[in-house]
Amino acid sequence: MIRTTKMILATTAALTIAGACIAQTTAPTTGTPTTGTPTTGAPTTGTQTTPAPTTGAPTTTATPNAQAGAATAASAPNPTVGGVAMDATKPIPVNAAAAPNLKTLVKAVTAAGLIPTLSGPGPFTVFAPTDDAFARLAPGTVDTLLKPANKATLTKVLTYHVVPGKITIAQLTAQATAGGGTTTLTTVEGEPIKVTVNGNVVELADVNGNKSYISTADVMQSNGVVHVVNGVLLPKLG
């Protein structure tokens, strides 16, 4: 009886989170990646807007040649995140903890017990949502995800932002260009992310149709690369 009750509560929580996080964005028109606000603040639906950059240019400019772009990224100075220098000789969790605009992500990764995994050799490509990105979710969503009872759901959401291997913005752009403007990445969680490149705008779309945009690209790590994004991507929940 107790086990059945726990299963029902876990399922209800997953469905509540899924309902609170659908359709975070609309077609890109105006707005900056880090200052946009939801088009609606309705807690019951969680319909949010993740704005596309006005210029679309991430901090690191992509080049069409993947190998040349990877070499350029490796030799270029590491972008700052939240105004703080990132150390390319340190692993992903160490740099994320130093970034003042990734506090919610770090808290979530810690709660999910993923620090050891993301400190491993990898390599990993991480699409890292900012604090503003998490704030665009419906009120209470982050708190619900952080509850111990929802650890499995939280892990599912976080690993949906991780792709095996080290993929630079130039390589990502080259893949999309070869595919006529789009490419698909398979995440560690198992479900795909659709990537669309239009000029310097790199758009990510999850399986629910939510969209996010890369705002700071090619933040090199000792075990991979981080691309900072302005929206939270969601796998199928429930």
Coordinates of C-alpha atoms in Angstrom, one line a residue:
M1 CA 0.0 0.0 0.0
I2 CA 2.8 2.4 1.0
R3 CA 4.8 1.5 -2.2
T4 CA 1.7 2.1 -4.4
T5 CA 1.1 5.5 -2.8
K6 CA 4.8 6.5 -3.4
M7 CA 4.5 5.5 -7.1
I8 CA 1.3 7.5 -7.5
L9 CA 2.9 10.6 -5.9
A10 CA 6.0 10.3 -8.2
T11 CA 3.8 9.9 -11.3
T12 CA 1.7 12.9 -10.3
A13 CA 4.8 15.0 -9.7
A14 CA 6.2 14.1 -13.1
L15 CA 2.9 15.0 -14.9
T16 CA 2.7 18.3 -13.0
I17 CA 6.2 19.2 -14.0
A18 CA 5.6 18.3 -17.6
G19 CA 2.4 20.4 -17.7
A20 CA 4.2 23.3 -16.2
C21 CA 7.0 23.4 -18.7
I22 CA 5.4 23.0 -22.2
A23 CA 5.9 25.5 -25.0
Q24 CA 8.5 27.8 -23.5
T25 CA 9.1 29.8 -26.7
T26 CA 7.6 31.4 -29.8
A27 CA 9.1 32.1 -33.2
P28 CA 12.2 34.3 -32.8
T29 CA 11.6 37.9 -33.5
T30 CA 13.2 40.2 -30.9
G31 CA 14.7 40.0 -27.5
T32 CA 18.0 39.2 -25.9
P33 CA 18.9 35.8 -24.6
T34 CA 19.3 36.7 -20.9
T35 CA 16.7 39.3 -20.2
G36 CA 13.5 38.0 -21.9
T37 CA 10.4 37.5 -19.8
P38 CA 7.5 35.0 -20.2
T39 CA 4.7 35.9 -22.5
T40 CA 2.3 34.6 -19.9
G41 CA 2.8 34.0 -16.2
A42 CA 0.0 31.5 -15.8
P43 CA 1.1 29.0 -13.1
T44 CA -1.4 26.4 -14.3
T45 CA 0.0 26.1 -17.9
G46 CA 3.6 27.4 -17.5
T47 CA 3.5 28.8 -21.1
Q48 CA 6.8 30.7 -21.4
T49 CA 8.8 32.5 -24.0
T50 CA 12.5 32.1 -24.5
P51 CA 13.5 35.0 -26.7
A52 CA 15.9 34.7 -29.6
P53 CA 18.9 37.0 -29.7
T54 CA 18.3 40.1 -31.8
T55 CA 21.6 39.5 -33.6
G56 CA 21.8 35.8 -32.9
A57 CA 25.5 35.9 -32.5
P58 CA 26.7 33.8 -29.7
T59 CA 29.9 34.9 -27.8
T60 CA 32.0 32.6 -29.9
T61 CA 31.4 33.0 -33.7
A62 CA 30.9 29.7 -35.6
T63 CA 32.8 28.9 -38.8
P64 CA 31.5 26.5 -41.5
N65 CA 34.6 24.3 -41.5
A66 CA 34.2 22.0 -38.5
Q67 CA 37.9 21.0 -38.2
A68 CA 39.1 24.6 -38.6
G69 CA 36.5 25.8 -36.2
A70 CA 37.5 23.2 -33.6
A71 CA 41.1 24.3 -33.8
T72 CA 40.2 27.9 -33.6
A73 CA 38.0 27.2 -30.5
A74 CA 40.8 25.3 -28.8
S75 CA 43.2 28.1 -29.3
A76 CA 40.9 31.0 -28.7
P77 CA 40.6 32.6 -25.2
N78 CA 37.8 30.9 -23.2
P79 CA 34.6 33.0 -23.0
T80 CA 33.6 34.3 -19.6
V81 CA 30.3 33.1 -18.1
G82 CA 28.4 35.6 -16.0
G83 CA 31.4 37.9 -16.2
V84 CA 33.7 35.2 -14.6
A85 CA 36.7 33.6 -16.3
M86 CA 36.3 29.9 -17.1
D87 CA 39.4 27.6 -16.7
A88 CA 39.7 25.2 -19.6
T89 CA 41.9 23.0 -17.4
K90 CA 39.1 22.4 -14.9
P91 CA 36.1 20.0 -15.3
I92 CA 32.6 21.1 -16.0
P93 CA 31.2 21.2 -12.4
V94 CA 34.1 23.3 -11.2
N95 CA 33.6 26.0 -13.8
A96 CA 29.8 25.9 -13.5
A97 CA 30.2 26.5 -9.7
A98 CA 32.3 29.6 -10.4
A99 CA 29.7 31.2 -12.8
P100 CA 27.3 33.5 -10.9
N101 CA 24.5 32.9 -13.5
L102 CA 24.5 29.1 -13.3
K103 CA 23.6 28.7 -9.6
T104 CA 20.3 27.0 -10.2
L105 CA 21.9 24.5 -12.6
V106 CA 24.7 23.7 -10.1
K107 CA 22.1 23.2 -7.3
A108 CA 20.1 20.9 -9.6
V109 CA 23.2 18.9 -10.6
T110 CA 24.2 18.5 -7.0
A111 CA 20.7 17.4 -6.0
A112 CA 20.6 14.8 -8.8
G113 CA 24.0 13.4 -7.7
L114 CA 25.6 14.1 -11.1
I115 CA 28.7 16.0 -9.9
P116 CA 30.9 12.8 -10.0
T117 CA 29.6 11.9 -13.5
L118 CA 30.2 15.4 -15.0
S119 CA 33.6 15.5 -13.3
G120 CA 34.6 12.3 -15.2
P121 CA 36.8 12.1 -18.3
G122 CA 33.8 12.4 -20.7
P123 CA 34.1 14.2 -23.0
F124 CA 30.7 15.8 -22.7
T125 CA 28.8 18.6 -24.5
V126 CA 26.6 20.4 -22.0
F127 CA 23.9 22.9 -22.9
A128 CA 23.8 24.9 -19.7
P129 CA 20.6 26.9 -18.8
T130 CA 21.1 30.1 -17.0
D131 CA 19.3 31.1 -13.8
D132 CA 17.1 33.3 -15.9
A133 CA 16.2 30.2 -18.0
F134 CA 15.1 28.3 -15.0
A135 CA 13.2 31.4 -13.7
R136 CA 11.1 31.3 -16.9
L137 CA 9.5 28.0 -15.9
A138 CA 6.2 28.1 -14.1
P139 CA 6.4 29.1 -10.5
G140 CA 7.2 26.2 -8.2
T141 CA 8.6 24.0 -11.0
V142 CA 12.3 24.2 -9.9
D143 CA 11.4 23.6 -6.2
T144 CA 9.3 20.6 -7.2
L145 CA 12.1 19.1 -9.3
L146 CA 14.6 19.6 -6.4
K147 CA 12.5 17.5 -4.0
P148 CA 14.2 14.2 -3.1
A149 CA 11.1 12.3 -4.3
N150 CA 11.6 13.7 -7.8
K151 CA 15.3 12.9 -8.2
A152 CA 14.7 10.5 -11.1
T153 CA 12.7 13.2 -13.0
L154 CA 15.4 15.8 -12.2
T155 CA 18.1 13.5 -13.5
K156 CA 16.1 12.9 -16.7
V157 CA 15.8 16.7 -17.3
L158 CA 19.5 17.4 -16.6
T159 CA 20.9 14.5 -18.7
Y160 CA 18.6 15.8 -21.6
H161 CA 21.0 18.7 -21.7
V162 CA 24.1 16.5 -22.1
V163 CA 25.4 15.0 -25.3
P164 CA 28.3 12.5 -25.5
G165 CA 31.4 13.8 -27.1
K166 CA 32.8 17.3 -27.5
I167 CA 30.9 19.3 -30.1
T168 CA 32.0 22.9 -30.8
I169 CA 29.7 25.5 -32.2
A170 CA 31.6 25.2 -35.6
Q171 CA 31.0 21.5 -35.6
L172 CA 27.4 21.9 -34.7
T173 CA 27.0 24.5 -37.5
A174 CA 28.7 22.2 -40.0
Q175 CA 26.4 19.3 -39.1
A176 CA 23.3 21.5 -39.5
T177 CA 24.6 23.0 -42.8
A178 CA 25.1 19.5 -44.1
G179 CA 21.6 18.6 -43.2
G180 CA 20.0 21.7 -44.9
G181 CA 20.0 23.8 -41.8
T182 CA 19.1 21.3 -39.2
T183 CA 20.7 18.4 -37.3
T184 CA 19.6 16.1 -34.5
L185 CA 21.7 15.3 -31.4
T186 CA 21.0 12.2 -29.2
T187 CA 21.3 13.2 -25.5
V188 CA 22.6 11.1 -22.6
E189 CA 19.0 10.9 -21.5
G190 CA 18.2 9.1 -24.7
E191 CA 15.8 11.5 -26.5
P192 CA 16.8 13.8 -29.3
I193 CA 17.4 17.6 -29.5
K194 CA 16.8 19.3 -32.9
V195 CA 19.3 21.9 -33.8
T196 CA 18.5 24.6 -36.3
V197 CA 21.1 27.1 -37.5
N198 CA 20.0 30.3 -39.2
G199 CA 22.9 32.7 -39.8
N200 CA 24.5 33.1 -36.4
V201 CA 21.3 32.0 -34.5
V202 CA 21.6 28.5 -33.1
E203 CA 18.2 27.2 -31.9
L204 CA 17.6 24.1 -29.9
A205 CA 14.2 22.4 -29.9
D206 CA 13.2 19.7 -27.5
V207 CA 10.7 16.8 -28.1
N208 CA 7.9 19.0 -26.7
G209 CA 8.5 21.9 -29.1
N210 CA 10.2 24.1 -26.5
K211 CA 13.0 26.2 -27.9
S212 CA 16.2 27.6 -26.5
Y213 CA 19.1 29.6 -28.0
I214 CA 22.8 29.4 -27.5
S215 CA 24.0 32.7 -25.9
T216 CA 27.6 31.8 -25.1
A217 CA 29.3 29.1 -27.1
D218 CA 32.5 27.1 -26.8
V219 CA 33.3 27.4 -23.1
M220 CA 36.0 24.9 -23.1
Q221 CA 36.4 22.5 -20.2
S222 CA 39.0 19.8 -19.4
N223 CA 36.4 17.2 -20.1
G224 CA 34.3 18.7 -22.8
V225 CA 32.6 21.9 -23.8
V226 CA 29.7 24.0 -22.4
H227 CA 27.3 26.1 -24.5
V228 CA 25.3 28.4 -22.3
V229 CA 21.6 28.6 -23.3
N230 CA 18.7 30.8 -22.4
G231 CA 16.0 28.2 -22.0
V232 CA 15.4 24.8 -20.3
L233 CA 14.9 21.8 -22.6
L234 CA 12.6 19.1 -21.5
P235 CA 12.3 15.4 -22.4
K236 CA 9.0 13.5 -22.3
L237 CA 7.9 13.3 -18.7
G238 CA 5.2 11.1 -17.2

